[in-house]
mmCIF file of C-alpha atoms in Angstrom:
data_model
loop_
_atom_site.group_PDB
_atom_site.id
_atom_site.type_symbol
_atom_site.label_atom_id
_atom_site.label_comp_id
_atom_site.label_asym_id
_atom_site.label_seq_id
_atom_site.Cartn_x
_atom_site.Cartn_y
_atom_site.Cartn_z
ATOM 1 C CA MET A 1027 257.604 95.467 152.085
ATOM 2 C CA GLU A 1028 255.379 92.450 152.685
ATOM 3 C CA THR A 1029 253.651 91.987 156.008
ATOM 4 C CA GLY A 1030 253.030 88.355 155.088
ATOM 5 C CA LYS A 1031 254.410 85.660 152.792
ATOM 6 C CA VAL A 1032 253.427 82.004 152.364
ATOM 7 C CA THR A 1033 254.837 79.304 150.093
ATOM 8 C CA VAL A 1034 253.026 75.997 149.522
ATOM 9 C CA GLU A 1035 254.851 73.089 147.884
ATOM 10 C CA LYS A 1036 254.484 69.343 147.443
ATOM 11 C CA VAL A 1037 256.349 67.453 150.164
ATOM 12 C CA ASP A 1038 256.112 63.653 150.188
ATOM 13 C CA GLY A 1039 253.133 63.900 147.854
ATOM 14 C CA LYS A 1040 251.138 66.342 150.013
ATOM 15 C CA SER A 1041 250.487 70.067 149.820
ATOM 16 C CA THR A 1042 252.604 71.585 152.589
ATOM 17 C CA VAL A 1043 253.440 75.078 153.817
ATOM 18 C CA THR A 1044 257.204 75.331 153.434
ATOM 19 C CA ARG A 1045 257.494 79.017 154.272
ATOM 20 C CA CYS A 1046 255.307 81.244 156.425
ATOM 21 C CA PHE A 1047 256.113 84.779 157.505
ATOM 22 C CA SER A 1048 253.871 87.463 158.961
ATOM 23 C CA LYS A 1049 254.266 90.585 161.049
ATOM 24 C CA TYR A 1050 251.998 93.111 162.732
ATOM 25 C CA PRO A 1051 249.182 93.771 162.000
ATOM 26 C CA LEU A 1052 248.814 90.505 160.031
ATOM 27 C CA LYS A 1053 248.863 86.942 161.323
ATOM 28 C CA PHE A 1054 248.384 83.542 159.673
ATOM 29 C CA ILE A 1055 246.869 80.477 161.303
ATOM 30 C CA ILE A 1056 247.560 77.183 159.533
ATOM 31 C CA PRO A 1057 245.735 74.290 161.237
ATOM 32 C CA THR A 1058 247.211 70.814 160.798
ATOM 33 C CA LYS A 1059 243.854 69.030 160.600
ATOM 34 C CA VAL A 1060 241.046 70.353 158.421
ATOM 35 C CA GLY A 1061 238.531 68.064 156.733
ATOM 36 C CA PRO A 1062 239.005 64.365 155.949
ATOM 37 C CA SER A 1063 242.510 62.955 156.453
ATOM 38 C CA LYS A 1064 242.637 61.873 152.789
ATOM 39 C CA SER A 1065 242.069 65.404 151.487
ATOM 40 C CA ASP A 1066 245.187 67.113 150.198
ATOM 41 C CA ALA A 1067 244.589 70.772 150.961
ATOM 42 C CA VAL A 1068 246.336 73.444 153.013
ATOM 43 C CA TRP A 1069 244.007 75.847 154.853
ATOM 44 C CA ILE A 1070 245.333 79.302 155.685
ATOM 45 C CA TYR A 1071 243.378 81.667 157.932
ATOM 46 C CA THR A 1072 244.293 85.357 157.887
ATOM 47 C CA LEU A 1073 243.537 87.627 160.816
ATOM 48 C CA THR A 1074 244.554 91.010 162.135
ATOM 49 C CA TYR A 1075 245.439 91.974 165.670
ATOM 50 C CA GLY A 1076 242.586 93.886 167.274
ATOM 51 C CA GLY A 1077 239.979 92.049 165.236
ATOM 52 C CA GLY A 1078 239.949 94.442 162.318
ATOM 53 C CA ILE A 1079 241.797 96.857 160.064
ATOM 54 C CA VAL A 1080 242.619 100.176 161.705
ATOM 55 C CA SER A 1081 242.679 103.503 159.891
ATOM 56 C CA GLY A 1082 245.978 103.881 158.057
ATOM 57 C CA ASP A 1083 246.888 100.172 158.146
ATOM 58 C CA SER A 1084 248.698 98.917 155.039
ATOM 59 C CA ILE A 1085 248.830 95.128 154.683
ATOM 60 C CA SER A 1086 250.671 93.399 151.844
ATOM 61 C CA SER A 1087 250.901 89.628 151.424
ATOM 62 C CA GLU A 1088 252.340 87.242 148.860
ATOM 63 C CA PHE A 1089 251.353 83.630 148.208
ATOM 64 C CA ASN A 1090 253.224 81.138 146.037
ATOM 65 C CA ILE A 1091 251.278 77.963 145.315
ATOM 66 C CA GLY A 1092 253.542 75.293 143.869
ATOM 67 C CA ASP A 1093 252.713 72.795 141.136
ATOM 68 C CA GLY A 1094 250.015 70.257 142.026
ATOM 69 C CA CYS A 1095 249.077 71.922 145.327
ATOM 70 C CA THR A 1096 245.659 72.799 146.743
ATOM 71 C CA THR A 1097 245.337 75.829 149.031
ATOM 72 C CA VAL A 1098 242.356 77.498 150.686
ATOM 73 C CA LEU A 1099 242.740 81.087 151.899
ATOM 74 C CA THR A 1100 240.010 82.227 154.265
ATOM 75 C CA THR A 1101 239.268 84.226 157.431
ATOM 76 C CA GLN A 1102 237.934 83.481 160.913
ATOM 77 C CA ALA A 1103 235.258 86.183 160.731
ATOM 78 C CA SER A 1104 234.256 89.183 158.659
ATOM 79 C CA THR A 1105 237.019 91.668 157.857
ATOM 80 C CA LYS A 1106 236.081 94.715 159.922
ATOM 81 C CA VAL A 1107 237.342 98.084 158.722
ATOM 82 C CA TYR A 1108 237.238 100.642 161.515
ATOM 83 C CA LYS A 1109 236.355 104.302 161.033
ATOM 84 C CA SER A 1110 238.940 106.485 159.343
ATOM 85 C CA LEU A 1111 240.891 109.187 161.105
ATOM 86 C CA GLY A 1112 240.823 112.212 158.863
ATOM 87 C CA SER A 1113 241.323 111.099 155.276
ATOM 88 C CA LYS A 1114 243.492 108.054 156.078
ATOM 89 C CA CYS A 1115 242.690 104.996 153.960
ATOM 90 C CA SER A 1116 243.216 101.410 155.099
ATOM 91 C CA GLU A 1117 244.782 99.241 152.406
ATOM 92 C CA GLN A 1118 245.293 95.575 151.643
ATOM 93 C CA PHE A 1119 247.286 94.126 148.769
ATOM 94 C CA LEU A 1120 247.513 90.439 147.905
ATOM 95 C CA GLU A 1121 249.555 88.857 145.146
ATOM 96 C CA ALA A 1122 249.363 85.129 144.405
ATOM 97 C CA ARG A 1123 251.122 82.885 141.919
ATOM 98 C CA ILE A 1124 249.393 79.588 141.167
ATOM 99 C CA GLY A 1125 251.442 76.758 139.665
ATOM 100 C CA ARG A 1126 250.576 74.032 137.187
ATOM 101 C CA ASP A 1127 247.639 71.787 138.045
ATOM 102 C CA SER A 1128 247.182 73.723 141.309
ATOM 103 C CA LEU A 1129 244.109 75.189 142.965
ATOM 104 C CA LEU A 1130 243.844 78.334 145.055
ATOM 105 C CA ALA A 1131 240.451 79.069 146.629
ATOM 106 C CA VAL A 1132 240.131 82.539 148.159
ATOM 107 C CA ILE A 1133 236.920 82.321 150.200
ATOM 108 C CA PRO A 1134 236.964 84.911 153.001
ATOM 109 C CA ASP A 1135 234.104 86.150 155.122
ATOM 110 C CA PRO A 1136 232.757 89.482 153.841
ATOM 111 C CA VAL A 1137 234.285 92.902 154.410
ATOM 112 C CA THR A 1138 232.270 95.057 156.821
ATOM 113 C CA CYS A 1139 233.110 98.761 156.823
ATOM 114 C CA PHE A 1140 232.235 100.890 159.858
ATOM 115 C CA SER A 1141 230.829 104.398 159.560
ATOM 116 C CA THR A 1142 233.256 106.841 157.827
ATOM 117 C CA ALA A 1143 235.698 104.007 157.005
ATOM 118 C CA ARG A 1144 237.950 104.339 153.959
ATOM 119 C CA TYR A 1145 239.190 101.041 152.542
ATOM 120 C CA SER A 1146 240.968 99.898 149.393
ATOM 121 C CA GLN A 1147 242.069 96.390 148.459
ATOM 122 C CA LYS A 1148 243.809 94.962 145.420
ATOM 123 C CA GLN A 1149 244.281 91.288 144.594
ATOM 124 C CA VAL A 1150 246.558 90.170 141.768
ATOM 125 C CA PHE A 1151 246.597 86.543 140.644
ATOM 126 C CA ARG A 1152 249.163 85.131 138.225
ATOM 127 C CA VAL A 1153 248.052 81.852 136.694
ATOM 128 C CA LEU A 1154 249.209 79.356 134.079
ATOM 129 C CA SER A 1155 247.075 77.691 131.415
ATOM 130 C CA ASP A 1156 246.291 74.738 133.709
ATOM 131 C CA SER A 1157 245.986 76.615 137.020
ATOM 132 C CA ASN A 1158 242.685 76.629 138.921
ATOM 133 C CA LEU A 1159 241.339 79.595 140.854
ATOM 134 C CA VAL A 1160 238.219 80.412 142.877
ATOM 135 C CA ILE A 1161 237.683 83.921 144.236
ATOM 136 C CA VAL A 1162 234.826 85.149 146.411
ATOM 137 C CA ASP A 1163 234.899 88.924 146.935
ATOM 138 C CA TRP A 1164 232.035 90.415 148.932
ATOM 139 C CA ILE A 1165 231.028 93.291 151.178
ATOM 140 C CA THR A 1166 228.100 93.899 153.522
ATOM 141 C CA SER A 1167 226.323 97.217 153.965
ATOM 142 C CA GLY A 1168 227.761 97.651 157.474
ATOM 143 C CA ARG A 1169 226.796 97.193 161.111
ATOM 144 C CA HIS A 1170 223.025 96.817 161.087
ATOM 145 C CA GLU A 1171 222.820 96.544 164.884
ATOM 146 C CA SER A 1172 224.353 100.033 165.112
ATOM 147 C CA GLY A 1173 222.085 101.461 162.435
ATOM 148 C CA GLU A 1174 224.886 101.753 159.906
ATOM 149 C CA LYS A 1175 223.971 100.911 156.316
ATOM 150 C CA TRP A 1176 226.345 101.910 153.511
ATOM 151 C CA ASP A 1177 227.641 104.605 155.880
ATOM 152 C CA PHE A 1178 231.345 104.311 155.009
ATOM 153 C CA ASP A 1179 233.192 106.930 152.938
ATOM 154 C CA LEU A 1180 235.097 104.719 150.486
ATOM 155 C CA TYR A 1181 235.293 101.087 149.441
ATOM 156 C CA LYS A 1182 237.420 100.005 146.493
ATOM 157 C CA SER A 1183 238.157 96.414 145.505
ATOM 158 C CA THR A 1184 240.286 95.469 142.504
ATOM 159 C CA ASN A 1185 240.781 91.924 141.200
ATOM 160 C CA ASN A 1186 243.261 91.282 138.393
ATOM 161 C CA ILE A 1187 244.139 87.922 136.855
ATOM 162 C CA PHE A 1188 247.127 87.571 134.529
ATOM 163 C CA LEU A 1189 247.854 84.516 132.394
ATOM 164 C CA ASP A 1190 251.470 83.384 132.012
ATOM 165 C CA HIS A 1191 252.526 86.217 134.346
ATOM 166 C CA ASP A 1192 251.706 89.252 132.174
ATOM 167 C CA GLN A 1193 248.766 88.646 129.808
ATOM 168 C CA PRO A 1194 245.603 90.329 131.196
ATOM 169 C CA LEU A 1195 242.836 87.767 131.606
ATOM 170 C CA PHE A 1196 240.444 89.497 134.010
ATOM 171 C CA LEU A 1197 240.520 93.116 135.223
ATOM 172 C CA ASP A 1198 237.773 94.374 137.520
ATOM 173 C CA THR A 1199 237.236 97.123 140.081
ATOM 174 C CA VAL A 1200 234.276 97.821 142.366
ATOM 175 C CA LEU A 1201 234.138 101.383 143.695
ATOM 176 C CA LEU A 1202 231.665 102.752 146.234
ATOM 177 C CA GLU A 1203 232.286 106.331 147.341
ATOM 178 C CA GLN A 1204 230.170 108.930 149.044
ATOM 179 C CA GLY A 1205 229.429 111.627 146.490
ATOM 180 C CA ASN A 1206 227.877 115.061 146.240
ATOM 181 C CA ILE A 1207 225.013 113.859 144.038
ATOM 182 C CA ALA A 1208 223.802 110.844 146.031
ATOM 183 C CA ALA A 1209 224.876 108.891 149.082
ATOM 184 C CA ILE A 1210 225.826 105.235 148.721
ATOM 185 C CA THR A 1211 222.733 104.186 150.684
ATOM 186 C CA GLU A 1212 220.476 105.937 148.153
ATOM 187 C CA ARG A 1213 222.166 104.211 145.242
ATOM 188 C CA MET A 1214 222.127 100.769 146.879
ATOM 189 C CA ARG A 1215 218.447 101.021 147.903
ATOM 190 C CA ASP A 1216 217.456 97.787 149.672
ATOM 191 C CA TYR A 1217 220.564 95.771 148.803
ATOM 192 C CA GLN A 1218 222.619 94.698 151.810
ATOM 193 C CA VAL A 1219 225.416 92.678 150.159
ATOM 194 C CA ILE A 1220 227.503 92.901 146.994
ATOM 195 C CA ALA A 1221 229.288 89.694 146.002
ATOM 196 C CA MET A 1222 231.382 88.559 143.074
ATOM 197 C CA VAL A 1223 232.462 84.969 142.448
ATOM 198 C CA ILE A 1224 235.188 84.131 139.925
ATOM 199 C CA ILE A 1225 235.845 80.534 138.872
ATOM 200 C CA LEU A 1226 238.775 79.771 136.610
ATOM 201 C CA GLY A 1227 239.924 76.297 135.635
#
């Protein structure tokens, strides 16, 4: 069952949120004024109560972007994933449908996993031949001020894009997991950020 659902449609010639639902631990903030008054874009900020994702949290959200609409999905700060309790994994799932001549820009702050955290996210985007999509998916090495660098147990991020609802267009997964052969920090060496940017249009 979804913890969040948003629908954006054209109303009087402007991109407008016509449906917005969220429940604990997810919350949406949709400011009425962002950028120049002439710009036709809806900004949606996602946040979680407590300032981060707690061990065992499962968050599922759905976005429907109507024809001719522009929507920006972002965050107020980095997505913090707190340490896991036992083997519990925190999960996020996002599914978005982008209409004709529409743009969805998913540009969050990076994910920051605390020591021993276990986190998995999956994002599924369903586009049409004239849809436009921008995705920024990135993770930092952790809390430097606490001496944590690549100290989490599991990070998995999957991005799938399907054309005309079911034709695979882009399938990608990033997996970082502590292993018996080498720790993540040894494999990452001096890198502190992994980022992927997808532009479709």
